mmCIF file with all atom_site columns, C-alpha atoms in Angstrom:
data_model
loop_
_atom_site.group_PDB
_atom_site.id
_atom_site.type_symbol
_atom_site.label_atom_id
_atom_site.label_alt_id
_atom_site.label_comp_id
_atom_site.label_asym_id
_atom_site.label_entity_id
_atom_site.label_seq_id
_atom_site.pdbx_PDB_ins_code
_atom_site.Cartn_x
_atom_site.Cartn_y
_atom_site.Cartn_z
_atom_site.occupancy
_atom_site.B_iso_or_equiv
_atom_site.pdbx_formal_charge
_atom_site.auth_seq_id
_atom_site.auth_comp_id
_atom_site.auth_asym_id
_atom_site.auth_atom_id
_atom_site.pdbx_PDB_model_num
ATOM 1   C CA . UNK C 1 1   ? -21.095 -4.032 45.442 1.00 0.00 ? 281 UNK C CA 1
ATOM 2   C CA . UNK C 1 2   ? -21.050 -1.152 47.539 1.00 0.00 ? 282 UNK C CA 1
ATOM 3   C CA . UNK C 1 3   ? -18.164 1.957  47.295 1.00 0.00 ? 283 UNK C CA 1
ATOM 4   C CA . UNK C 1 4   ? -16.612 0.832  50.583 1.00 0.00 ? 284 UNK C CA 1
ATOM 5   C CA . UNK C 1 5   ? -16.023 -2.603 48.833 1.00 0.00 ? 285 UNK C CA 1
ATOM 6   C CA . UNK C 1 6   ? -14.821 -1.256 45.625 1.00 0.00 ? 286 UNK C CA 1
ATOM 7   C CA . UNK C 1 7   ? -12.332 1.534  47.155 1.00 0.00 ? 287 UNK C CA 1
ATOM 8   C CA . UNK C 1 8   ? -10.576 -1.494 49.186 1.00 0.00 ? 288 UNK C CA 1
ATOM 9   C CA . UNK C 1 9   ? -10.684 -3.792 45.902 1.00 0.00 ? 289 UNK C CA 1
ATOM 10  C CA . UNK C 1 10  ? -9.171  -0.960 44.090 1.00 0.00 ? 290 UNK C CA 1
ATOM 11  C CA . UNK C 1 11  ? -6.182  -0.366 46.258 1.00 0.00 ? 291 UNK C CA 1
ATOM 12  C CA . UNK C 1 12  ? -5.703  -3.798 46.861 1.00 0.00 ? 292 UNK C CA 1
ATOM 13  C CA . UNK C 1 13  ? -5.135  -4.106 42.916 1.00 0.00 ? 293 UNK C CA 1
ATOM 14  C CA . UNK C 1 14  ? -2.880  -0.913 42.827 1.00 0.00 ? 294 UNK C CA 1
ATOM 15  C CA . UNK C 1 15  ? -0.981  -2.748 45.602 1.00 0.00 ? 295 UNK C CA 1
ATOM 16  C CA . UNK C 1 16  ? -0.397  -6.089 44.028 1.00 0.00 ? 296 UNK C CA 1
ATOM 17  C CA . UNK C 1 17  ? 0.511   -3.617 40.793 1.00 0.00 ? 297 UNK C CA 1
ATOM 18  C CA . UNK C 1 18  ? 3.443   -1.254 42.817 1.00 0.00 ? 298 UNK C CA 1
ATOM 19  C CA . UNK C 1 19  ? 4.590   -5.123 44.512 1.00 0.00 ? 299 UNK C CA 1
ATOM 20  C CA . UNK C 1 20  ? 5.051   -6.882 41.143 1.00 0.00 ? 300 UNK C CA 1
ATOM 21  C CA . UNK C 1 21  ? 6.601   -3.331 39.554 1.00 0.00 ? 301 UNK C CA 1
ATOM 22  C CA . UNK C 1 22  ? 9.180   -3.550 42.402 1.00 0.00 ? 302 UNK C CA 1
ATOM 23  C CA . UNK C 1 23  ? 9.769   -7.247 41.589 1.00 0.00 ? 303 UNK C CA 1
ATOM 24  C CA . UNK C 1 24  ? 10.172  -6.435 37.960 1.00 0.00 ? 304 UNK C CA 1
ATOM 25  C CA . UNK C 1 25  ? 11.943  -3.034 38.759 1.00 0.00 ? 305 UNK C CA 1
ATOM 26  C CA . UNK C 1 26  ? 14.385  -5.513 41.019 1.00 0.00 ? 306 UNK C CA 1
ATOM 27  C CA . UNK C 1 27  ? 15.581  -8.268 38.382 1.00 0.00 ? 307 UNK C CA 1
ATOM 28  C CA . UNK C 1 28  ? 16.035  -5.550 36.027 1.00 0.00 ? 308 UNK C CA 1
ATOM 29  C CA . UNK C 1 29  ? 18.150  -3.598 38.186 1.00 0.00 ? 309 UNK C CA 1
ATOM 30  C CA . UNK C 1 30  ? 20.187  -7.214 37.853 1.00 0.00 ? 310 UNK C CA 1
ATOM 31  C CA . UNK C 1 31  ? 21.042  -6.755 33.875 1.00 0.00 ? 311 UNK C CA 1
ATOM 32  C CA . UNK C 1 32  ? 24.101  -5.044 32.552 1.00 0.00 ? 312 UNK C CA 1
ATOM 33  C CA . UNK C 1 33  ? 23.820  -2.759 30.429 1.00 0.00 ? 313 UNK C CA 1
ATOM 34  C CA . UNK C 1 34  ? 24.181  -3.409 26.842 1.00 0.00 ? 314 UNK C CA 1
ATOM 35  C CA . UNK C 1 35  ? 22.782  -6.978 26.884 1.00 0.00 ? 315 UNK C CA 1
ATOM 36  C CA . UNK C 1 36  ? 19.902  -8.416 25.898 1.00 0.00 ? 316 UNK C CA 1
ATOM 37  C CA . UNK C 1 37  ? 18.178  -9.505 28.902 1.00 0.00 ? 317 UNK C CA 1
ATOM 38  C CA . UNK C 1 38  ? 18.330  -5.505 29.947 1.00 0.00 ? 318 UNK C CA 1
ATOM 39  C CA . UNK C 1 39  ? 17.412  -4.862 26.302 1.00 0.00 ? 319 UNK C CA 1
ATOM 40  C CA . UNK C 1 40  ? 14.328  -7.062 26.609 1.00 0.00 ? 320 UNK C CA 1
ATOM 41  C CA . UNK C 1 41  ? 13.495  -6.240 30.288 1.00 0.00 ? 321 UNK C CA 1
ATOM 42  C CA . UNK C 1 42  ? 13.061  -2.246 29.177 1.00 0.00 ? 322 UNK C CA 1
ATOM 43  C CA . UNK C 1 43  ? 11.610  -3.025 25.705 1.00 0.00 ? 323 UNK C CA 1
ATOM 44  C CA . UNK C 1 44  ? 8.353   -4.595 27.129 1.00 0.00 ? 324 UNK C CA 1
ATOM 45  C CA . UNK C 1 45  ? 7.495   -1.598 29.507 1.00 0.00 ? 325 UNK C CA 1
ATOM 46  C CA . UNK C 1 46  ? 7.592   0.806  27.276 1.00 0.00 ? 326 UNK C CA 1
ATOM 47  C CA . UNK C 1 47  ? 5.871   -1.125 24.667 1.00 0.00 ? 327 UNK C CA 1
ATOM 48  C CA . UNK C 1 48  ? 2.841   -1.418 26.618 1.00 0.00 ? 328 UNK C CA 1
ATOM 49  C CA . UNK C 1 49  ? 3.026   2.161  28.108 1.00 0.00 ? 329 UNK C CA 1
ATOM 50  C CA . UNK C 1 50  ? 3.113   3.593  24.591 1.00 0.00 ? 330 UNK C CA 1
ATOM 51  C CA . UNK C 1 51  ? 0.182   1.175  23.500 1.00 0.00 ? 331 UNK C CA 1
ATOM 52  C CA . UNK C 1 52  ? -1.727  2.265  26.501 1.00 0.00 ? 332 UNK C CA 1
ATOM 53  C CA . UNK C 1 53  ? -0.987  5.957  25.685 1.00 0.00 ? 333 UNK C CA 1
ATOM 54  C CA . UNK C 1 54  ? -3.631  6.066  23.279 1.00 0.00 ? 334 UNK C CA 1
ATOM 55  C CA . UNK C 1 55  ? -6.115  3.710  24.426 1.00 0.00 ? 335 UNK C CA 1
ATOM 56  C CA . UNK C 1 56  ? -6.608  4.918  27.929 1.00 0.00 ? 336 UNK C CA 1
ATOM 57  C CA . UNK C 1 57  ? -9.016  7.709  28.954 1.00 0.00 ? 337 UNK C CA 1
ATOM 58  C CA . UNK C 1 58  ? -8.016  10.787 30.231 1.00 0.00 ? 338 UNK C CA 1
ATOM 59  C CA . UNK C 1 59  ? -8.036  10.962 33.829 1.00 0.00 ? 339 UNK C CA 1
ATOM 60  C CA . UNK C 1 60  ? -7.092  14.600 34.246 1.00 0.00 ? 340 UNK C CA 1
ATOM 61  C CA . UNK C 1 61  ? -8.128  17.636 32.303 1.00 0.00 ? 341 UNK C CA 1
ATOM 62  C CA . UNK C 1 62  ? -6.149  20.841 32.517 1.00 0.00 ? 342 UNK C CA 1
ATOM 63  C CA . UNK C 1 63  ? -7.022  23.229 34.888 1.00 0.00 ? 343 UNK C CA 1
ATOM 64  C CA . UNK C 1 64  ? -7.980  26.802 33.679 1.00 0.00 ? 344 UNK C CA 1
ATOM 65  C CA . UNK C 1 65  ? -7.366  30.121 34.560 1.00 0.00 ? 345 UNK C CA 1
ATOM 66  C CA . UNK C 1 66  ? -4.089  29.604 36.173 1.00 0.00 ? 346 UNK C CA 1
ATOM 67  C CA . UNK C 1 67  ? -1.407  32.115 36.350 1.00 0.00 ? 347 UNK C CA 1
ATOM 68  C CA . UNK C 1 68  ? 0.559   33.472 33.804 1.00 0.00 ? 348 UNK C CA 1
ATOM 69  C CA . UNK C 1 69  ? 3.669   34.107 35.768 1.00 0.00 ? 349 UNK C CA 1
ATOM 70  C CA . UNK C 1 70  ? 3.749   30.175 37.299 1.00 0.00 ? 350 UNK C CA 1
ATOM 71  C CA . UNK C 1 71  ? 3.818   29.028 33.283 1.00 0.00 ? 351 UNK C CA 1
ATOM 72  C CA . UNK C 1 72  ? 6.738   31.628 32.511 1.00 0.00 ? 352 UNK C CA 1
ATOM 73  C CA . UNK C 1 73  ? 8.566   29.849 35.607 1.00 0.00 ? 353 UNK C CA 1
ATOM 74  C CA . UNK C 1 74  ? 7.897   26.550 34.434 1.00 0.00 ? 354 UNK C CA 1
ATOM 75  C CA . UNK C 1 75  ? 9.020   27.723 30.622 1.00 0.00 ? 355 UNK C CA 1
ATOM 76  C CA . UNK C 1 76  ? 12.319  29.086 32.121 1.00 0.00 ? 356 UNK C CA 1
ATOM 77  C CA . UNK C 1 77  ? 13.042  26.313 34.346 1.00 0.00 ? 357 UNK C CA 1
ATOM 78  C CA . UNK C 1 78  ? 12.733  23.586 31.844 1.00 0.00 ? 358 UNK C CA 1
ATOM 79  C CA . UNK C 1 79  ? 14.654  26.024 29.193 1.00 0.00 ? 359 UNK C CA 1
ATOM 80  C CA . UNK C 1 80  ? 17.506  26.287 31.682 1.00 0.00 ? 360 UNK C CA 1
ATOM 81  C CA . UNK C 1 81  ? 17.427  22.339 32.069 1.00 0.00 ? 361 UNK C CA 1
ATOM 82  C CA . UNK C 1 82  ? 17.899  21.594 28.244 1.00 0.00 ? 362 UNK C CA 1
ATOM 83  C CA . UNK C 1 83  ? 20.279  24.665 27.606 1.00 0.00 ? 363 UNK C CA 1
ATOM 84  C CA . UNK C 1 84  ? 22.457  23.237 30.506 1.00 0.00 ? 364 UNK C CA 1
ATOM 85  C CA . UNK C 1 85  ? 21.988  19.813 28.699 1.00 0.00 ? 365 UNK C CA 1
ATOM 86  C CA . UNK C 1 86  ? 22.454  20.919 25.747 1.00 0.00 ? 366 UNK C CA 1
ATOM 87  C CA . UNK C 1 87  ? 25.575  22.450 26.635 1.00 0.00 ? 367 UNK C CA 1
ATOM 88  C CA . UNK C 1 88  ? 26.830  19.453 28.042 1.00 0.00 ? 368 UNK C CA 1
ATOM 89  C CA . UNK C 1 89  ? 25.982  17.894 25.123 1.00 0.00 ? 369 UNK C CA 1
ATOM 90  C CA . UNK C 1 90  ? 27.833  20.275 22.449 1.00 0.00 ? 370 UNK C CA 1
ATOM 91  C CA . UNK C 1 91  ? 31.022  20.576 24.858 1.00 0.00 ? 371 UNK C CA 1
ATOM 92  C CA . UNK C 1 92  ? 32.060  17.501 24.904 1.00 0.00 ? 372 UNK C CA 1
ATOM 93  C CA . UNK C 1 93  ? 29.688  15.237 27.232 1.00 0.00 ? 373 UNK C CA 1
ATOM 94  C CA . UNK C 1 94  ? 31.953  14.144 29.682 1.00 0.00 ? 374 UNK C CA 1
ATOM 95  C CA . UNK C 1 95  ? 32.555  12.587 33.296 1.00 0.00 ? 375 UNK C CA 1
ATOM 96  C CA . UNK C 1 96  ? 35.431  15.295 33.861 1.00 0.00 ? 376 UNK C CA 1
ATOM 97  C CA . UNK C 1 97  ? 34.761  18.338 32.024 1.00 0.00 ? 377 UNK C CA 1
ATOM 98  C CA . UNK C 1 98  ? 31.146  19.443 31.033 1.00 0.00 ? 378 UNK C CA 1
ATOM 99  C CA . UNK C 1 99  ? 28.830  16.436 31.585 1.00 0.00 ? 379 UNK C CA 1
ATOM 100 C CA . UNK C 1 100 ? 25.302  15.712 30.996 1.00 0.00 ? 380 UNK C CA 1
ATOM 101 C CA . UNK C 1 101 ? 22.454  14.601 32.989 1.00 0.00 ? 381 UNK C CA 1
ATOM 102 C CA . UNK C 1 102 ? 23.813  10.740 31.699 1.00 0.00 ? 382 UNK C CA 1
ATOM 103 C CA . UNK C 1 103 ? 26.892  11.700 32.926 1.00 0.00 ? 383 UNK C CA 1
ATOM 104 C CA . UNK C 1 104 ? 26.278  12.655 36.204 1.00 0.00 ? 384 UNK C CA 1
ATOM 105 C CA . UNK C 1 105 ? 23.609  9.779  36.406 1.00 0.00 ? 385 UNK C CA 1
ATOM 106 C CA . UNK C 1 106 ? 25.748  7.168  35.158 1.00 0.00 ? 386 UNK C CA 1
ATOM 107 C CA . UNK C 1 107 ? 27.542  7.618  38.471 1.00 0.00 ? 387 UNK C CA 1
ATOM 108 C CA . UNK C 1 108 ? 24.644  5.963  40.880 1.00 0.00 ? 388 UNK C CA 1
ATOM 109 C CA . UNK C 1 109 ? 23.389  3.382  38.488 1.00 0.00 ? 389 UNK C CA 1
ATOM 110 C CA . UNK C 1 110 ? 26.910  1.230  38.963 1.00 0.00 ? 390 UNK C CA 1
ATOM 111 C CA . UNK C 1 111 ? 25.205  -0.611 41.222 1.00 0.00 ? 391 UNK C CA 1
ATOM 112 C CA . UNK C 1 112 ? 22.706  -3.064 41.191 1.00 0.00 ? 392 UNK C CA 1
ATOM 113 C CA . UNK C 1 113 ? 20.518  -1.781 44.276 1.00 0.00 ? 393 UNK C CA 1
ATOM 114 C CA . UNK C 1 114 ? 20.454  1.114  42.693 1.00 0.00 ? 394 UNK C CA 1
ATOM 115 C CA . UNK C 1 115 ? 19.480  0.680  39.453 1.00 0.00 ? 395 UNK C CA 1
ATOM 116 C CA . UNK C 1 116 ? 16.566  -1.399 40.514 1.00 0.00 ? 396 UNK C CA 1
ATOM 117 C CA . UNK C 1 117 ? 15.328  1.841  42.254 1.00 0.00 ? 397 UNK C CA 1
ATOM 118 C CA . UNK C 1 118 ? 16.324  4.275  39.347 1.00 0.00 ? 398 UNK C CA 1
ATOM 119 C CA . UNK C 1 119 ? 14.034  1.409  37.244 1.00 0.00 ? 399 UNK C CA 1
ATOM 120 C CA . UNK C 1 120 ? 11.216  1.342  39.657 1.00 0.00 ? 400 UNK C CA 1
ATOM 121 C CA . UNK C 1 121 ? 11.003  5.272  39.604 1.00 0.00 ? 401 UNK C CA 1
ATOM 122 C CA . UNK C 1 122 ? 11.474  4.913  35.715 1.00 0.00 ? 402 UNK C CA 1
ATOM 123 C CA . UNK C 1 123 ? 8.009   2.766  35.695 1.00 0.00 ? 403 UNK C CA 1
ATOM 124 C CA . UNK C 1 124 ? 6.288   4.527  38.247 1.00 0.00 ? 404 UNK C CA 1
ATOM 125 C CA . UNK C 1 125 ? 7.001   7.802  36.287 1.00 0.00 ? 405 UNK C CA 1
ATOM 126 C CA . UNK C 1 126 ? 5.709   6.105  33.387 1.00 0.00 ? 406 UNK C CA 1
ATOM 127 C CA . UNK C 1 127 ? 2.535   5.407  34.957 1.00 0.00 ? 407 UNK C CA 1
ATOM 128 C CA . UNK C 1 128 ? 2.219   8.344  36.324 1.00 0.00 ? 408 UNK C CA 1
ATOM 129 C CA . UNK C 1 129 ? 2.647   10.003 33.024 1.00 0.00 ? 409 UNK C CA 1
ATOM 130 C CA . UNK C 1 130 ? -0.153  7.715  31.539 1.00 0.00 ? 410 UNK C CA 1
ATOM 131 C CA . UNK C 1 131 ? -2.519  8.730  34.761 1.00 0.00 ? 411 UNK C CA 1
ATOM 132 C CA . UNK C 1 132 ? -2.749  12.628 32.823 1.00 0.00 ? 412 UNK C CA 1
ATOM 133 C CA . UNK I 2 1   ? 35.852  24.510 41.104 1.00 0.00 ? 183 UNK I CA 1
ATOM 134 C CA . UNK I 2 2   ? 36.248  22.565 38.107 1.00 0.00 ? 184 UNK I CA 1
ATOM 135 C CA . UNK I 2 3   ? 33.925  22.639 35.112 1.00 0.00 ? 185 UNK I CA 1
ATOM 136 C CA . UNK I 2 4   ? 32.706  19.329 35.729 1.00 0.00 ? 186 UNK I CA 1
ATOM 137 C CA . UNK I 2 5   ? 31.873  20.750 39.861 1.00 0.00 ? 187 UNK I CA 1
ATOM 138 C CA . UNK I 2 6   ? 29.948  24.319 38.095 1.00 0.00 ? 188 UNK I CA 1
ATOM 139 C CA . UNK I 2 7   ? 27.768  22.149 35.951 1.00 0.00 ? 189 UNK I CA 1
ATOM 140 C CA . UNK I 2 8   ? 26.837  19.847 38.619 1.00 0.00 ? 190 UNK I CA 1
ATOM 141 C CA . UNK I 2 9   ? 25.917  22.565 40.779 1.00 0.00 ? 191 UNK I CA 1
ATOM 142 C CA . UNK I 2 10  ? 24.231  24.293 37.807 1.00 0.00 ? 192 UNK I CA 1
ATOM 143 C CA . UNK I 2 11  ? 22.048  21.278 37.612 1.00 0.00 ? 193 UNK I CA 1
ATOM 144 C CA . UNK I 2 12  ? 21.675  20.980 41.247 1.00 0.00 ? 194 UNK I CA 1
ATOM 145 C CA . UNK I 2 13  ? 20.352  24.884 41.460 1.00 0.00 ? 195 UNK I CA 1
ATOM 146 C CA . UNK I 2 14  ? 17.627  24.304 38.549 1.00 0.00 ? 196 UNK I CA 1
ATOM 147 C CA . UNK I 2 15  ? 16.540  20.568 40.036 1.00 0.00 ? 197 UNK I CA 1
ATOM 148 C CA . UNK I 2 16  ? 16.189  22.874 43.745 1.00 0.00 ? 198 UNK I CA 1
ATOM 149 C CA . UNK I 2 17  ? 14.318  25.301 41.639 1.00 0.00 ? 199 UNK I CA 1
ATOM 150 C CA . UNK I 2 18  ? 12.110  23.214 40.554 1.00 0.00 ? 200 UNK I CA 1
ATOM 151 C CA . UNK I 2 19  ? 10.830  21.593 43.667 1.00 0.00 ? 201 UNK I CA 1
ATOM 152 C CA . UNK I 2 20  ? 10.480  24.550 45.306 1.00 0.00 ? 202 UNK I CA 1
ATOM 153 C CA . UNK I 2 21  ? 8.153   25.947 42.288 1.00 0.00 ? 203 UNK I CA 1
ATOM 154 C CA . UNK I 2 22  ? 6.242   22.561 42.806 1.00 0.00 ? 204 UNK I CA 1
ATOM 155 C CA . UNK I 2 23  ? 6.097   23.032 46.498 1.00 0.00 ? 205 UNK I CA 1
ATOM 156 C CA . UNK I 2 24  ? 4.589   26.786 45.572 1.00 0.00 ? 206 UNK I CA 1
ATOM 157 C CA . UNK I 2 25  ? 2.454   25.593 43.264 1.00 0.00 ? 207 UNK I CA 1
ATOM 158 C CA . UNK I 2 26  ? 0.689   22.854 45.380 1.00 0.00 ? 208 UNK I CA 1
ATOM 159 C CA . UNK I 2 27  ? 0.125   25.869 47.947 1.00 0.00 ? 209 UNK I CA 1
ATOM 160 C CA . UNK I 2 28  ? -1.359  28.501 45.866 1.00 0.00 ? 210 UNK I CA 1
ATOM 161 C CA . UNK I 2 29  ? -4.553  27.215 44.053 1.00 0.00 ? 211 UNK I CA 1
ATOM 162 C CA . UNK I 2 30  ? -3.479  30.204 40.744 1.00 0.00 ? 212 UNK I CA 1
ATOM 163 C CA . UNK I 2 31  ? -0.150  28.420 40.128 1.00 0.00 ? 213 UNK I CA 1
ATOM 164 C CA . UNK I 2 32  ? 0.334   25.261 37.688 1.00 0.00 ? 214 UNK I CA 1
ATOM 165 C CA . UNK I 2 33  ? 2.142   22.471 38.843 1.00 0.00 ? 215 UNK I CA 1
ATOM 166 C CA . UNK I 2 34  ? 4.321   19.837 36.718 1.00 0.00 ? 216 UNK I CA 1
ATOM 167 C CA . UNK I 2 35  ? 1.353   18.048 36.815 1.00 0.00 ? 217 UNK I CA 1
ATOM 168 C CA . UNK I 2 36  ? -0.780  20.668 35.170 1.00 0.00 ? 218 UNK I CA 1
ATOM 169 C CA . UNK I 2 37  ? 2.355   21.341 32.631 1.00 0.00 ? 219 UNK I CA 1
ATOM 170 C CA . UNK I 2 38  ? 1.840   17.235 31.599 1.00 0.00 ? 220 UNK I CA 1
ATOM 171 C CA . UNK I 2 39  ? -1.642  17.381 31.826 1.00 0.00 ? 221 UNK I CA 1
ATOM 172 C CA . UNK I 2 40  ? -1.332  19.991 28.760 1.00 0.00 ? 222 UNK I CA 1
ATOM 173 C CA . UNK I 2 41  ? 1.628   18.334 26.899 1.00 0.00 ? 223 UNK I CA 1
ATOM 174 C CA . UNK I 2 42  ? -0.452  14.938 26.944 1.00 0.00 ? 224 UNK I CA 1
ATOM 175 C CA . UNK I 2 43  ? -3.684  17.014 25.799 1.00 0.00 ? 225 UNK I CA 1
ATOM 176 C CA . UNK I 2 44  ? -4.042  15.558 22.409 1.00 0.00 ? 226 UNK I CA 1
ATOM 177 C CA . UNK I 2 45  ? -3.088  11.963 21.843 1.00 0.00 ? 227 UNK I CA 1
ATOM 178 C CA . UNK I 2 46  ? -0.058  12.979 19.752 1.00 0.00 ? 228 UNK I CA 1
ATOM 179 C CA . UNK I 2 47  ? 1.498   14.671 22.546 1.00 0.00 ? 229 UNK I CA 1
ATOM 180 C CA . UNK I 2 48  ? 0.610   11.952 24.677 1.00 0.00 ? 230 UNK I CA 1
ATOM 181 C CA . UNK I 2 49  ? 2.429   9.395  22.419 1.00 0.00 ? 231 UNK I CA 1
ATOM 182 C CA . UNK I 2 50  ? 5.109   11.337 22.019 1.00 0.00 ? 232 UNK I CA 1
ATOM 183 C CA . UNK I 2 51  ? 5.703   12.246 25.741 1.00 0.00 ? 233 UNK I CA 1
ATOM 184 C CA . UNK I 2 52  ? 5.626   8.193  26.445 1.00 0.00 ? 234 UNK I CA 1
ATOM 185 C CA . UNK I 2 53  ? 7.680   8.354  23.395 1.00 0.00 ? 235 UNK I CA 1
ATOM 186 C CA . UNK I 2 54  ? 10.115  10.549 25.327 1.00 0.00 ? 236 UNK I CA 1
ATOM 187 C CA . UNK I 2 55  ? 9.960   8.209  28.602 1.00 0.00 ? 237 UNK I CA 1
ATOM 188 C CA . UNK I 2 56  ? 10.499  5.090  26.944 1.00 0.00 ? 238 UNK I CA 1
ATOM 189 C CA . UNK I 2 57  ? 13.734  6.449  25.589 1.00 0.00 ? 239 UNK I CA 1
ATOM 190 C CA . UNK I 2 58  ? 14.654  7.743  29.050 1.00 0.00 ? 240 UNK I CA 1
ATOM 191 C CA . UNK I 2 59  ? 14.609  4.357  29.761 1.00 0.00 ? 241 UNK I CA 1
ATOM 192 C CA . UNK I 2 60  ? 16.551  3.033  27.064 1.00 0.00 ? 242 UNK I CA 1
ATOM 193 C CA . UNK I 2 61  ? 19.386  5.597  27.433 1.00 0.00 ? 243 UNK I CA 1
ATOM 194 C CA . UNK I 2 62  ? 19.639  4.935  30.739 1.00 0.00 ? 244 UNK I CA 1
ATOM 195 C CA . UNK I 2 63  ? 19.150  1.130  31.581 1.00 0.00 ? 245 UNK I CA 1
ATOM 196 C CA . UNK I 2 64  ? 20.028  -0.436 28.344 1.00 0.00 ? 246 UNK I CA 1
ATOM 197 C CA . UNK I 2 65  ? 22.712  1.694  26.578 1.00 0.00 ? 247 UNK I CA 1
#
């Protein structure tokens, strides 16, 4: 089979993948929360990323040599992120006063468009994660 | 403003932040992007588990609870 061949096979698989993730992502956008249909639709995802975390291979090794100051921007950014959550957190964690991430969230996933979206970004972070 | 307005914007400032470090980083070859920051957190298979770990609760918290 020649690499022409394969490259078109491969992205024709990745395709039919991202389709039937947006199928998926769409019925489980349909669950409310706190049943067991949404329970079950979330459970099975991450079940089989977190068995794939440590069977897959490696498909990226980190780079070397790269500068110091771009890591101390990363360190403080993130910090800021989980002090600000944090804070949220400790002060109450609310819609009116000092929310959290959930919080502020929990506004745009009221609807069912849009948490089909927030769940397809959820899966295609999670493979994206497992592509490292 | 209200508390509730400052945080959101608080958020909103670090989120901005941190595209625009992304967008740096995918210009100059030196800098690490998020990607590179994953590619060490998932380095050993431990990390790796527990960053899926991390994602699958994500989930949880946000679709199911």
């Amino acid at each position: 089979m020649s690499t022409q061949t394969l490259a078109v096979e491969r992205r024709r698989r990745r395709g039919l993948l991202v389709a039937a993730a947006a199928l998926y992502a769409w019925i489980a956008g349909h669950f409310t929360p706190f049943t067991w249909p949404a329970a079950a639709v979330t459970f099975l995802p991450g079940l089989i990323g977190l068995a794939l975390s440590t069977r897959l291979p490696r498909r990226t090794t980190p780079r070397g040599r790269l500068d110091r100051q771009g890591w101390l921007a990363w360190v403080a950014l993130i910090t800021a992120f989980v002090g600000l959550e944090a804070y949220g957190f400790f002060a109450g964690s609310s819609a009116q006063g000092h929310p959290t991430v959930s919080n502020i969230v929990n506004h745009g996933l009221r609807w069912n468009e849009t948490r089909a979206l927030a769940f397809f970004g959820w899966l295609a972070f999670g493979d994206w994660l497992l592509s490292r | 403003m209200t508390s509730f307005e400052v945080t959101v914007v608080a958020f909103a400032v670090v989120t901005v932040m941190m595209l625009g470090l992304e967008a740096t980083a995918r210009q100059r070859e030196s800098w690490p992007t998020l990607g590179d920051v994953f590619s060490v957190l998932v380095r050993r298979n431990s990390g790796r588990f527990l960053i899926l770990l991390g994602w699958w609760w994500l989930g949880w918290h946000f679709f199911v609870r």
